[in-house]
PDB file of N, CA and C in Angstrom:
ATOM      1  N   UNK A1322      15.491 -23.932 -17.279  1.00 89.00           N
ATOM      2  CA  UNK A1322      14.199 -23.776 -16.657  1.00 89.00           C
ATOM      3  C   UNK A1322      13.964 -22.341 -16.211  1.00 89.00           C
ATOM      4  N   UNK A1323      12.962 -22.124 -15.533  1.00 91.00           N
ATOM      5  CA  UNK A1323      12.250 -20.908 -15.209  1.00 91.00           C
ATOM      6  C   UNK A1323      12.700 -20.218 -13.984  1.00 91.00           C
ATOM      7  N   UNK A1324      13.370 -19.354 -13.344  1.00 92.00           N
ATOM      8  CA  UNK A1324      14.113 -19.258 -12.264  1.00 92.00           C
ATOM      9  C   UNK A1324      12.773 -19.018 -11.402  1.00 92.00           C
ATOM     10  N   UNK A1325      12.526 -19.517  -9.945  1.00 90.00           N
ATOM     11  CA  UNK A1325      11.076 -19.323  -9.151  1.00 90.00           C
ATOM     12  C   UNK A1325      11.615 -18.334  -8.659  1.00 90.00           C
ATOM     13  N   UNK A1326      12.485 -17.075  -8.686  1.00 90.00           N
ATOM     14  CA  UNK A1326      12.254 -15.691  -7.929  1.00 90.00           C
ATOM     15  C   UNK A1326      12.192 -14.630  -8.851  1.00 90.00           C
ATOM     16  N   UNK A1327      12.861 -15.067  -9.751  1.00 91.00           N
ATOM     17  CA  UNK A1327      12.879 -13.292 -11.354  1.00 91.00           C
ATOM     18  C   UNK A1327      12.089 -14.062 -11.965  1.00 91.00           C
ATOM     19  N   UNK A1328      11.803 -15.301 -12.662  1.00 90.00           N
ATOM     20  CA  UNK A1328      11.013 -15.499 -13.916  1.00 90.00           C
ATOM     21  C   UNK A1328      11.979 -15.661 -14.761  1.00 90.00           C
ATOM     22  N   UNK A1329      13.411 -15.449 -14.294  1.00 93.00           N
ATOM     23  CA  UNK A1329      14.211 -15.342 -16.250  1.00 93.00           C
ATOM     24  C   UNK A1329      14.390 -17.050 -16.312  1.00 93.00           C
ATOM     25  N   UNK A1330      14.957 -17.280 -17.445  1.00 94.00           N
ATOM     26  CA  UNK A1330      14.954 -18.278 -18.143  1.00 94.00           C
ATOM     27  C   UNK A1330      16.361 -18.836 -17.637  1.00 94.00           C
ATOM     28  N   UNK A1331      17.040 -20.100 -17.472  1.00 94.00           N
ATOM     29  CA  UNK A1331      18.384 -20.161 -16.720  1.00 94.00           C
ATOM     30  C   UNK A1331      18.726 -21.268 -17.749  1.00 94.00           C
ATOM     31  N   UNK A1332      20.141 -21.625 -17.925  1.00 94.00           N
ATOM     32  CA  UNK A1332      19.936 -22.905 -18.463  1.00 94.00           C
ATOM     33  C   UNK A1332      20.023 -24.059 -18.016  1.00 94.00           C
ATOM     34  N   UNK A1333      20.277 -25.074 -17.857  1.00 87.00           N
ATOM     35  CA  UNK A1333      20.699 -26.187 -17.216  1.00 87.00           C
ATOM     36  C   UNK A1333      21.728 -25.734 -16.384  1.00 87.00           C
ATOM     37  N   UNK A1334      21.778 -26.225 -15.011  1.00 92.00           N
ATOM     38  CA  UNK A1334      22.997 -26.741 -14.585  1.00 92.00           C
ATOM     39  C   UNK A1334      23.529 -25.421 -13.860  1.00 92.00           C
ATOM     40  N   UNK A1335      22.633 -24.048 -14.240  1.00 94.00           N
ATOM     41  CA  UNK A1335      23.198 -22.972 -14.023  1.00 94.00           C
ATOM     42  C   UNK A1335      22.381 -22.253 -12.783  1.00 94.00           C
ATOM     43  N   UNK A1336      21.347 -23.277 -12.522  1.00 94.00           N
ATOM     44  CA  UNK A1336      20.564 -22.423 -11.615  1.00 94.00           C
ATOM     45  C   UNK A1336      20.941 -21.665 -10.260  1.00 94.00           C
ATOM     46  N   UNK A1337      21.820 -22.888  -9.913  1.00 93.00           N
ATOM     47  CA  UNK A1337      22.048 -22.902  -8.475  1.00 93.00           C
ATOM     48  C   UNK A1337      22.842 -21.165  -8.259  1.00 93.00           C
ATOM     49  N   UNK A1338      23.698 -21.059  -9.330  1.00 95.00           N
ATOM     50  CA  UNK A1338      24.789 -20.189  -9.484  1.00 95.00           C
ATOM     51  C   UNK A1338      23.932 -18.717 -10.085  1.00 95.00           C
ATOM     52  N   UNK A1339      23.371 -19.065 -10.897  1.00 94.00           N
ATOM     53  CA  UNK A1339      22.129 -17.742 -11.181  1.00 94.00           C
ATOM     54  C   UNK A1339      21.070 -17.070  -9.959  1.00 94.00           C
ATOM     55  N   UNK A1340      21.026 -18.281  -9.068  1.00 93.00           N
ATOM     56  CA  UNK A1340      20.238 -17.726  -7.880  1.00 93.00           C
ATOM     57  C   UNK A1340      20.787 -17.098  -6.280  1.00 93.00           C
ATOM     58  N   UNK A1341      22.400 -17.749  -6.674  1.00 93.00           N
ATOM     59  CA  UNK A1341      23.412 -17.076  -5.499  1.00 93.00           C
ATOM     60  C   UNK A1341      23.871 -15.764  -5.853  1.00 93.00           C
ATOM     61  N   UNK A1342      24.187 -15.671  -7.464  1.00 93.00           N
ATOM     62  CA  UNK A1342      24.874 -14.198  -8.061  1.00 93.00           C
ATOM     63  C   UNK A1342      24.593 -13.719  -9.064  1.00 93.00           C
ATOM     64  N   UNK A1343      23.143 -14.111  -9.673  1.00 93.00           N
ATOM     65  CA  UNK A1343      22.860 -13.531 -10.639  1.00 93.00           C
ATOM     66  C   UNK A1343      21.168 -13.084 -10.436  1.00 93.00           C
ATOM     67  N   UNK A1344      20.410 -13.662  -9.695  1.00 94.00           N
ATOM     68  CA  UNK A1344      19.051 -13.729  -9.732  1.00 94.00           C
ATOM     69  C   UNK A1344      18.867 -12.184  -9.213  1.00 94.00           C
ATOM     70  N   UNK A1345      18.059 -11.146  -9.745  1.00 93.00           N
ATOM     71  CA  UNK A1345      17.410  -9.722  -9.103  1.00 93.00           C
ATOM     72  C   UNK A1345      16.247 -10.147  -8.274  1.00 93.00           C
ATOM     73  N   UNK A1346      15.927 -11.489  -7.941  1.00 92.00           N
ATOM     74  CA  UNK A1346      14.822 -11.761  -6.962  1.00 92.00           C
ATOM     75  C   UNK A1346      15.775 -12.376  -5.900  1.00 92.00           C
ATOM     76  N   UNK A1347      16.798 -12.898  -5.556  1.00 93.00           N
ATOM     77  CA  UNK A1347      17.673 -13.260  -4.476  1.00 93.00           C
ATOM     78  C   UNK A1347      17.422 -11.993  -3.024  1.00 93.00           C
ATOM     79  N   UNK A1348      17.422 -12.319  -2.079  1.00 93.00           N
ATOM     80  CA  UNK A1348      17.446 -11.686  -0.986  1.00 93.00           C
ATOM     81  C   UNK A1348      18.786 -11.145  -0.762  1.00 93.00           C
ATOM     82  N   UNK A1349      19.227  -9.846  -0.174  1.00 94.00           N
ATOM     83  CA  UNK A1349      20.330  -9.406  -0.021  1.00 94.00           C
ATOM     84  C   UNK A1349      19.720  -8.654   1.638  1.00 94.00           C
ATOM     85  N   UNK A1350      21.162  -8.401   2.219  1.00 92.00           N
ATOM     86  CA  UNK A1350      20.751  -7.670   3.211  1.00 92.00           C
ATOM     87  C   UNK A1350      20.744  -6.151   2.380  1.00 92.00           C
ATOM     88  N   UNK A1351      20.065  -4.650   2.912  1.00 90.00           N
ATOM     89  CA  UNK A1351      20.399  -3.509   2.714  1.00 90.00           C
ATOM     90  C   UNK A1351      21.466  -3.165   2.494  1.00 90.00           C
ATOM     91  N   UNK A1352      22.210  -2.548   1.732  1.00 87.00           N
ATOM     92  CA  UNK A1352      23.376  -1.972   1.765  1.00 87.00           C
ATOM     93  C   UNK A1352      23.580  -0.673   2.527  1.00 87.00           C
ATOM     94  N   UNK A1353      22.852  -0.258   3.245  1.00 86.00           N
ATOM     95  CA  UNK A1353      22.587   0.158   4.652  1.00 86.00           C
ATOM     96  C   UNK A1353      22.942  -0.322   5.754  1.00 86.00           C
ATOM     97  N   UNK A1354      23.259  -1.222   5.847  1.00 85.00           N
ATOM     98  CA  UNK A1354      23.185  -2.103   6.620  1.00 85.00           C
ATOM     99  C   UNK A1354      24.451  -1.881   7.622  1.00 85.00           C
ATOM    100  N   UNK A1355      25.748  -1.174   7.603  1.00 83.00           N
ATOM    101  CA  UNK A1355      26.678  -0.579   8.426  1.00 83.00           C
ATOM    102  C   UNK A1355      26.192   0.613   8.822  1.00 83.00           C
ATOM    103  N   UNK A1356      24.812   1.189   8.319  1.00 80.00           N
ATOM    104  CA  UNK A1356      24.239   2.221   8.918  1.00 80.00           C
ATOM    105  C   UNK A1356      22.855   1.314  10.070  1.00 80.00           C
ATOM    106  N   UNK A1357      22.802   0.318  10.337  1.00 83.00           N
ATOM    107  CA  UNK A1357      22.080   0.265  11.316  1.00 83.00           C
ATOM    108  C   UNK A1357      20.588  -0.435  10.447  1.00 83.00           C
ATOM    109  N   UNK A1358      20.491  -0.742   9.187  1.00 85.00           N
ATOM    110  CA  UNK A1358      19.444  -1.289   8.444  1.00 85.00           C
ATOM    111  C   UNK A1358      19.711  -2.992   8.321  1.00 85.00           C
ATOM    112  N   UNK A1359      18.949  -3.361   8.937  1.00 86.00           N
ATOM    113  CA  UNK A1359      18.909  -5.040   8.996  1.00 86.00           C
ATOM    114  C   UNK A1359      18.110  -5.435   8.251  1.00 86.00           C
ATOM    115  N   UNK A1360      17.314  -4.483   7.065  1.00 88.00           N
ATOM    116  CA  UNK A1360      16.433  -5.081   6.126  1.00 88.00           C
ATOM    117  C   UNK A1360      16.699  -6.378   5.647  1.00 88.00           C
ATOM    118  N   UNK A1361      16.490  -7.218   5.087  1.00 91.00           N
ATOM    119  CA  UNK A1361      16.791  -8.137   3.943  1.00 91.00           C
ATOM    120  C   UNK A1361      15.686  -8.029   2.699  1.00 91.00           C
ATOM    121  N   UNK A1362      16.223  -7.433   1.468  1.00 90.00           N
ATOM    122  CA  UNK A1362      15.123  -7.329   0.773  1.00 90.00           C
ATOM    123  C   UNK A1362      15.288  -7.803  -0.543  1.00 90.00           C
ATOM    124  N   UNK A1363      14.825  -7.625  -1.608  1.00 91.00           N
ATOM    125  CA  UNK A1363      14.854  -8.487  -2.732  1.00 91.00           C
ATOM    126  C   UNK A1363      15.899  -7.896  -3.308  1.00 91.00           C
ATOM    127  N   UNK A1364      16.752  -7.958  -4.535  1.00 93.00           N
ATOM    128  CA  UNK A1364      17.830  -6.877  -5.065  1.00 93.00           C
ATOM    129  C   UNK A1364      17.094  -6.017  -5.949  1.00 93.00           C
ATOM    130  N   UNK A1365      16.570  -6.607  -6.891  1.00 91.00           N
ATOM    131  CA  UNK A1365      15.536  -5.638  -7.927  1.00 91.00           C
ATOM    132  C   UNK A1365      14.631  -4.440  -6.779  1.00 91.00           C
ATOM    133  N   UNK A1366      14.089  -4.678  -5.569  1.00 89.00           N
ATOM    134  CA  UNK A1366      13.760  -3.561  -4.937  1.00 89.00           C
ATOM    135  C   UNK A1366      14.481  -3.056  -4.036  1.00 89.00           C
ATOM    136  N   UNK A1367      15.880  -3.058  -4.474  1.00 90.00           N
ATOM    137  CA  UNK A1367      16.921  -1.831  -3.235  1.00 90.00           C
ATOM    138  C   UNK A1367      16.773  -0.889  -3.277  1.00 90.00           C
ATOM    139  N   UNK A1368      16.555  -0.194  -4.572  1.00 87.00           N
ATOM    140  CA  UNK A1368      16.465   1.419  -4.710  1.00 87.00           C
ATOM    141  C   UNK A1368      15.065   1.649  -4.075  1.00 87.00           C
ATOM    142  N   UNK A1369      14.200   1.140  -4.305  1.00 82.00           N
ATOM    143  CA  UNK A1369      12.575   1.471  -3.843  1.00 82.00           C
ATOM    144  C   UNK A1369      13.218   1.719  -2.167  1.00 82.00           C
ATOM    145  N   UNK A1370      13.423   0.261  -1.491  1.00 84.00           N
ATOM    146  CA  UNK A1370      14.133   0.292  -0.456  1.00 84.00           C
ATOM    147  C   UNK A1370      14.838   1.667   0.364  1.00 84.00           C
ATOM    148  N   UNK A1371      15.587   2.156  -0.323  1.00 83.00           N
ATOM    149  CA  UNK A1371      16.341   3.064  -0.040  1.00 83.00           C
ATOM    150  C   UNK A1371      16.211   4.724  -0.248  1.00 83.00           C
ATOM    151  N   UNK A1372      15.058   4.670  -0.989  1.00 78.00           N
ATOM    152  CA  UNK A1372      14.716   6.038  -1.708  1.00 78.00           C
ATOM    153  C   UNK A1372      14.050   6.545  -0.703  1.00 78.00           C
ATOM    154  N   UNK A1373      14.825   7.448   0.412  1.00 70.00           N
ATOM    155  CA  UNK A1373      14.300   8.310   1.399  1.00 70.00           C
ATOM    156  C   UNK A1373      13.031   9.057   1.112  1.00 70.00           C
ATOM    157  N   UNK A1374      13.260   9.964  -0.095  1.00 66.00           N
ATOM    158  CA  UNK A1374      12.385  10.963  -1.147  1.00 66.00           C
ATOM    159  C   UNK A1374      10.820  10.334  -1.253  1.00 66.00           C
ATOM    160  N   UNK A1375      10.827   8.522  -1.148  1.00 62.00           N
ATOM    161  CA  UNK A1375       9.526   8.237  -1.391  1.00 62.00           C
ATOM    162  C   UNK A1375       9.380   7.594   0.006  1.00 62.00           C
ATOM    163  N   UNK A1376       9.318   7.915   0.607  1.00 62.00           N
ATOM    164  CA  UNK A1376       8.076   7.315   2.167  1.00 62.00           C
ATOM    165  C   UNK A1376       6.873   7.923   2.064  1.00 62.00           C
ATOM    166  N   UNK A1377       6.627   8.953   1.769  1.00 62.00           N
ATOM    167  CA  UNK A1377       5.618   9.184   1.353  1.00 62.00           C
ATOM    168  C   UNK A1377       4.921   9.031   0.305  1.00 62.00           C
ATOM    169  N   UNK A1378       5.513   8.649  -0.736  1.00 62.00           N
ATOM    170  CA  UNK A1378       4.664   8.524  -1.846  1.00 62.00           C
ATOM    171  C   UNK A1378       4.284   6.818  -1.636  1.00 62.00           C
ATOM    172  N   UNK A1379       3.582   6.536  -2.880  1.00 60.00           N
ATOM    173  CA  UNK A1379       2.477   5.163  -2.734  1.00 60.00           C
ATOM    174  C   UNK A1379       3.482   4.381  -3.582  1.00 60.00           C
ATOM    175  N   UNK A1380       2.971   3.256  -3.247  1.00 55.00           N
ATOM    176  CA  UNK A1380       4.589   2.334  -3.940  1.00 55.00           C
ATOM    177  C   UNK A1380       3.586   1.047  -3.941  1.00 55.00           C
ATOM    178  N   UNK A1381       4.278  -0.005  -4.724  1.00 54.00           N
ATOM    179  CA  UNK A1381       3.451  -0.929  -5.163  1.00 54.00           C
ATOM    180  C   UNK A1381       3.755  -2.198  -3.522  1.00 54.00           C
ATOM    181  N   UNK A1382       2.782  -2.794  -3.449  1.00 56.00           N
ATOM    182  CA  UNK A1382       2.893  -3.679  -2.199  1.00 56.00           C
ATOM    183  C   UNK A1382       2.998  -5.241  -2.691  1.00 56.00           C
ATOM    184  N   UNK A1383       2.270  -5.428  -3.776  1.00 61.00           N
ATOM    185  CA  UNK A1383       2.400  -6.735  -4.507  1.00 61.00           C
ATOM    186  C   UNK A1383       2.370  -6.632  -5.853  1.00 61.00           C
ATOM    187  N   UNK A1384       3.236  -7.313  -6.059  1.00 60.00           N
ATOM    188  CA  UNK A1384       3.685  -7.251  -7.543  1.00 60.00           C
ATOM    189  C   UNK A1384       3.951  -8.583  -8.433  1.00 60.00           C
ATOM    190  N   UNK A1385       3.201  -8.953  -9.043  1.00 61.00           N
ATOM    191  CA  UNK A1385       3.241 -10.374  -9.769  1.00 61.00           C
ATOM    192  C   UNK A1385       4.047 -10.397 -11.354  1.00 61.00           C
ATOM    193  N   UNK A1386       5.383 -10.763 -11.713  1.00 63.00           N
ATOM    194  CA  UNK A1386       5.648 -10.661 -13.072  1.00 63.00           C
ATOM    195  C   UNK A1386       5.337 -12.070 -14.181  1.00 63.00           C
ATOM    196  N   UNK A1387       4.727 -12.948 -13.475  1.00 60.00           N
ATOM    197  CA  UNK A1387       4.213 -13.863 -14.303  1.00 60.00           C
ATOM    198  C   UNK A1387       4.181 -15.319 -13.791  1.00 60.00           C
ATOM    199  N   UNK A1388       4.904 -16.583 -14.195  1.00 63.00           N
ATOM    200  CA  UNK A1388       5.032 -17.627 -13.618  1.00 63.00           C
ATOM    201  C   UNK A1388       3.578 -18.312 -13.299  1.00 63.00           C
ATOM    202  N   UNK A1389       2.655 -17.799 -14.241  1.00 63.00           N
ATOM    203  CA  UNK A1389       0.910 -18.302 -13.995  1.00 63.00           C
ATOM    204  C   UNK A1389       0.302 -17.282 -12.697  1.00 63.00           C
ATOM    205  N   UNK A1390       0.503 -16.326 -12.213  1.00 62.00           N
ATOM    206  CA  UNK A1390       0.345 -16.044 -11.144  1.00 62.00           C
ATOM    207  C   UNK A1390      -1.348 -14.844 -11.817  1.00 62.00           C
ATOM    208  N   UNK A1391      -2.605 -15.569 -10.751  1.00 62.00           N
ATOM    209  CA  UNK A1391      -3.606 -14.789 -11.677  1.00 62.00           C
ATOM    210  C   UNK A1391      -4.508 -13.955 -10.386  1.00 62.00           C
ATOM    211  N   UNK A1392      -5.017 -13.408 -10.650  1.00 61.00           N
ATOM    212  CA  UNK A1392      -5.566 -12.835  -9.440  1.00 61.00           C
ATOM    213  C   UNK A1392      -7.462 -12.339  -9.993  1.00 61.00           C
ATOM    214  N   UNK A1393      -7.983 -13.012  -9.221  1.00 61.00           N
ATOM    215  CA  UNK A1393      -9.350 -13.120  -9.393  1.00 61.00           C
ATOM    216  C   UNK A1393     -10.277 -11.929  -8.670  1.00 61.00           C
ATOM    217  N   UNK A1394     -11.040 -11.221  -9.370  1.00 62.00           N
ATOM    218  CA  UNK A1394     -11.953  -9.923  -8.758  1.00 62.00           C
ATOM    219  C   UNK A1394     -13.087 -10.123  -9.062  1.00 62.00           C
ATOM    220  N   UNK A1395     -14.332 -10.747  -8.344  1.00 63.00           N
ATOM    221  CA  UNK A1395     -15.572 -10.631  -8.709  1.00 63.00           C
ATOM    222  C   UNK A1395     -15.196 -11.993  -9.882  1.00 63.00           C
ATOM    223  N   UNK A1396     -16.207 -11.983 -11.212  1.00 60.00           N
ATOM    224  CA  UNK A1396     -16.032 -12.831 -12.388  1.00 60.00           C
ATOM    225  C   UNK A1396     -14.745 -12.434 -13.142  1.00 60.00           C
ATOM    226  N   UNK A1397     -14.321 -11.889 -13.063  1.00 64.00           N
ATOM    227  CA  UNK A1397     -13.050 -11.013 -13.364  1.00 64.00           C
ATOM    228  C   UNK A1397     -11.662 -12.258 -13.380  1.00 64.00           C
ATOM    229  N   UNK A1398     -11.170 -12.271 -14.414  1.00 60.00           N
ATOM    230  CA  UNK A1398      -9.172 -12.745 -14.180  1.00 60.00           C
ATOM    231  C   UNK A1398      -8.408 -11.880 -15.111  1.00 60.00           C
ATOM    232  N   UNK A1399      -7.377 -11.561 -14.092  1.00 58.00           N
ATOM    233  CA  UNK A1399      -6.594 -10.851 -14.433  1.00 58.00           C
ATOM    234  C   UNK A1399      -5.175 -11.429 -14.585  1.00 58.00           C
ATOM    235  N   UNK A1400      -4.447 -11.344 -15.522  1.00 60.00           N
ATOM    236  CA  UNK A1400      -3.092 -12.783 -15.496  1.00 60.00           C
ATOM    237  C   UNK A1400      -2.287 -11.686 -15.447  1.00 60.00           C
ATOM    238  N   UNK A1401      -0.905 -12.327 -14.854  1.00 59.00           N
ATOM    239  CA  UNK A1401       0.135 -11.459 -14.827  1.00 59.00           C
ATOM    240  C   UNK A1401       0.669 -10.751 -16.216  1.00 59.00           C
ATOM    241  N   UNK A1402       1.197  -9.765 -16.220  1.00 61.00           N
ATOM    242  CA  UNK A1402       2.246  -9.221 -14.687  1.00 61.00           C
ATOM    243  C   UNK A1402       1.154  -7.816 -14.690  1.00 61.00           C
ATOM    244  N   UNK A1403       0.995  -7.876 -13.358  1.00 60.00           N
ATOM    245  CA  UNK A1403       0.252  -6.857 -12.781  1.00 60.00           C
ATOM    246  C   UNK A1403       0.723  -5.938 -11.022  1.00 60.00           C
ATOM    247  N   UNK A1404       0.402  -5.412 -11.125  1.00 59.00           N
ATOM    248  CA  UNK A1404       0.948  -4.766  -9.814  1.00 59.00           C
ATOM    249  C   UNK A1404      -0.518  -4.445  -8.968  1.00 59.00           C
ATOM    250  N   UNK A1405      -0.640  -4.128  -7.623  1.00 59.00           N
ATOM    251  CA  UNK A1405      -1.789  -3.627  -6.514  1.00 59.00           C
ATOM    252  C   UNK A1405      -1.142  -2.532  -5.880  1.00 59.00           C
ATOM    253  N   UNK A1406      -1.341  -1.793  -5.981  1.00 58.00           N
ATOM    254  CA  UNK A1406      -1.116  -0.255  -5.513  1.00 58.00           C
ATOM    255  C   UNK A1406      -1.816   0.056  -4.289  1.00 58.00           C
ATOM    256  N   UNK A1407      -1.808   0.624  -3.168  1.00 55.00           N
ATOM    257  CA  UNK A1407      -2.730   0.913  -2.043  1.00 55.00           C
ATOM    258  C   UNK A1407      -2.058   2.192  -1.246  1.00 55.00           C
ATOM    259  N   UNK A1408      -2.335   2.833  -0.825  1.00 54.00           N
ATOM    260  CA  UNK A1408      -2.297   4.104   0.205  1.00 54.00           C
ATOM    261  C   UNK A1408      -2.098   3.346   1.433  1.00 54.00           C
ATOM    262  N   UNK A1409      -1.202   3.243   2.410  1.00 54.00           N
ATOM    263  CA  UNK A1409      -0.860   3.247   3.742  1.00 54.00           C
ATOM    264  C   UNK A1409      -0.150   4.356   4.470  1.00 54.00           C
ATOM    265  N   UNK A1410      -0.853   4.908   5.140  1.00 52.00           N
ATOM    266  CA  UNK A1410      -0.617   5.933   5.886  1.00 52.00           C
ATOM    267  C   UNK A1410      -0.155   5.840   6.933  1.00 52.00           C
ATOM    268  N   UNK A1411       0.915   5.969   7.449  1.00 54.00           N
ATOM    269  CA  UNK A1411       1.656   5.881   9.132  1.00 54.00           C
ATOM    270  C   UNK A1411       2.551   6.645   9.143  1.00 54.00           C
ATOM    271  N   UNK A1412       1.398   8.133   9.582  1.00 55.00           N
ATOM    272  CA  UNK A1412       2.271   9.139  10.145  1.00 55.00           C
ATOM    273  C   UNK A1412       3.738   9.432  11.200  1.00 55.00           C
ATOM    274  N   UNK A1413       3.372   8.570  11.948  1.00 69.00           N
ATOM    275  CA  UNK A1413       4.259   8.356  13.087  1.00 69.00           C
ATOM    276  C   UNK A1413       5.538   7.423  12.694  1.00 69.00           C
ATOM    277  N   UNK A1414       5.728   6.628  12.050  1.00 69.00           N
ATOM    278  CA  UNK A1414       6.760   5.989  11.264  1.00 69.00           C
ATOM    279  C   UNK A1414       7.059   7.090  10.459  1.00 69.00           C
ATOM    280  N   UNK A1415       6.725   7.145   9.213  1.00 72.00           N
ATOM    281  CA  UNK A1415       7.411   8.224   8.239  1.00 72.00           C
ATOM    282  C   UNK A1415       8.411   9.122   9.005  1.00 72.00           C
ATOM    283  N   UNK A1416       7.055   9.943   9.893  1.00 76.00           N
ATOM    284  CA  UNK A1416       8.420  11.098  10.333  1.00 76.00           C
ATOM    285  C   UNK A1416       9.284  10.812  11.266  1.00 76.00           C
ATOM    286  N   UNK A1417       9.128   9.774  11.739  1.00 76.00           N
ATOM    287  CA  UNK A1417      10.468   8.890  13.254  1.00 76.00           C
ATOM    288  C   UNK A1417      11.239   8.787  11.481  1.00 76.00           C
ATOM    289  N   UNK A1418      10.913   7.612  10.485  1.00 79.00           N
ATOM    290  CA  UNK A1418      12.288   7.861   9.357  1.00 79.00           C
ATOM    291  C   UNK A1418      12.714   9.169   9.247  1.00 79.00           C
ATOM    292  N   UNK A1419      11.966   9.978   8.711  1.00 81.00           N
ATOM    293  CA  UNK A1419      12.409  11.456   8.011  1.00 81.00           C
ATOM    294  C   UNK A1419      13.226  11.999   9.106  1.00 81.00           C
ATOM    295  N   UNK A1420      13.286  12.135  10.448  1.00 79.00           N
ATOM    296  CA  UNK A1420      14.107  12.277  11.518  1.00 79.00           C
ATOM    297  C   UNK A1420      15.752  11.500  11.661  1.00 79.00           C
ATOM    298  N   UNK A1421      15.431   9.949  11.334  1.00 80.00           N
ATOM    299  CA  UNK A1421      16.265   9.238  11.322  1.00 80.00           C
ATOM    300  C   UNK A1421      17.200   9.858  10.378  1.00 80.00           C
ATOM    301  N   UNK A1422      16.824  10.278   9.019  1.00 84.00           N
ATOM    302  CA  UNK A1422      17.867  10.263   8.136  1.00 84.00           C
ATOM    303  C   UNK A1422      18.153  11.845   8.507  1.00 84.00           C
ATOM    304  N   UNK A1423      16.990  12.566   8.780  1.00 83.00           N
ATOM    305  CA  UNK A1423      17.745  14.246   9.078  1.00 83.00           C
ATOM    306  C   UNK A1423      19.340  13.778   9.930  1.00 83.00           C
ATOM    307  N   UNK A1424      18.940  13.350  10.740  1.00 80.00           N
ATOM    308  CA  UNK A1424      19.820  12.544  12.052  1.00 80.00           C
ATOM    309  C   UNK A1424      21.475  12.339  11.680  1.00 80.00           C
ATOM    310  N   UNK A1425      21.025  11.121  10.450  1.00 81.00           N
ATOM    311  CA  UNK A1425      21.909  10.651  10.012  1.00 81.00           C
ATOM    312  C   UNK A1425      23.091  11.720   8.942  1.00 81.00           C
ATOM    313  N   UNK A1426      22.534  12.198   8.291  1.00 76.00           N
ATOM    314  CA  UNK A1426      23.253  13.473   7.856  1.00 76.00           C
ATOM    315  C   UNK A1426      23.528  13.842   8.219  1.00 76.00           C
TER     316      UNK A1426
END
């Protein structure tokens, strides 16, 4: 069947075990996380996660890779896999991080 967090294909019998140690949609804590990061985040987005270099840049906020997932605009459908991109700006976070990690170094 269809795994409900990656989309990959599993076979019988294997799910349970594909979704404890194999699934890239499984929740993990940060591997940060002896540095003081209590994130829990998906595994396929650790690096996004972790990539100091992008707090500032724009990063995707929702991201659909399929599983029927459709998203409606006006008369408009759009079927997966699609991503929503948006600008959030929070000056005051960013640079409390960018501090944190000066810090941490």
């Amino acid at each position: 069947g269809k795994c409900p967090q990656c989309g990959d294909d599993v076979a019988n019998g294997k799910m349970a075990k594909h979704l404890q140690h194999d699934c890239s949609g499984r929740m993990v804590r940060c591997r940060n996380w002896e540095f003081g990061c209590n994130q829990m985040v998906r595994l396929r987005d650790m690096s996004v996660h972790c990539d100091v270099r992008g707090i500032m840049r724009p990063r995707p906020i929702l991201r659909f890779l399929g599983g029927g997932a459709r998203i409606h605009i006006g008369e408009e459908s759009h079927s997966a896999p699609w991503v929503v991109e948006a600008w959030v700006y929070r000056f005051g976070q960013a640079k409390q991080a960018m501090m944190d990690v000066k810090e941490a170094l």
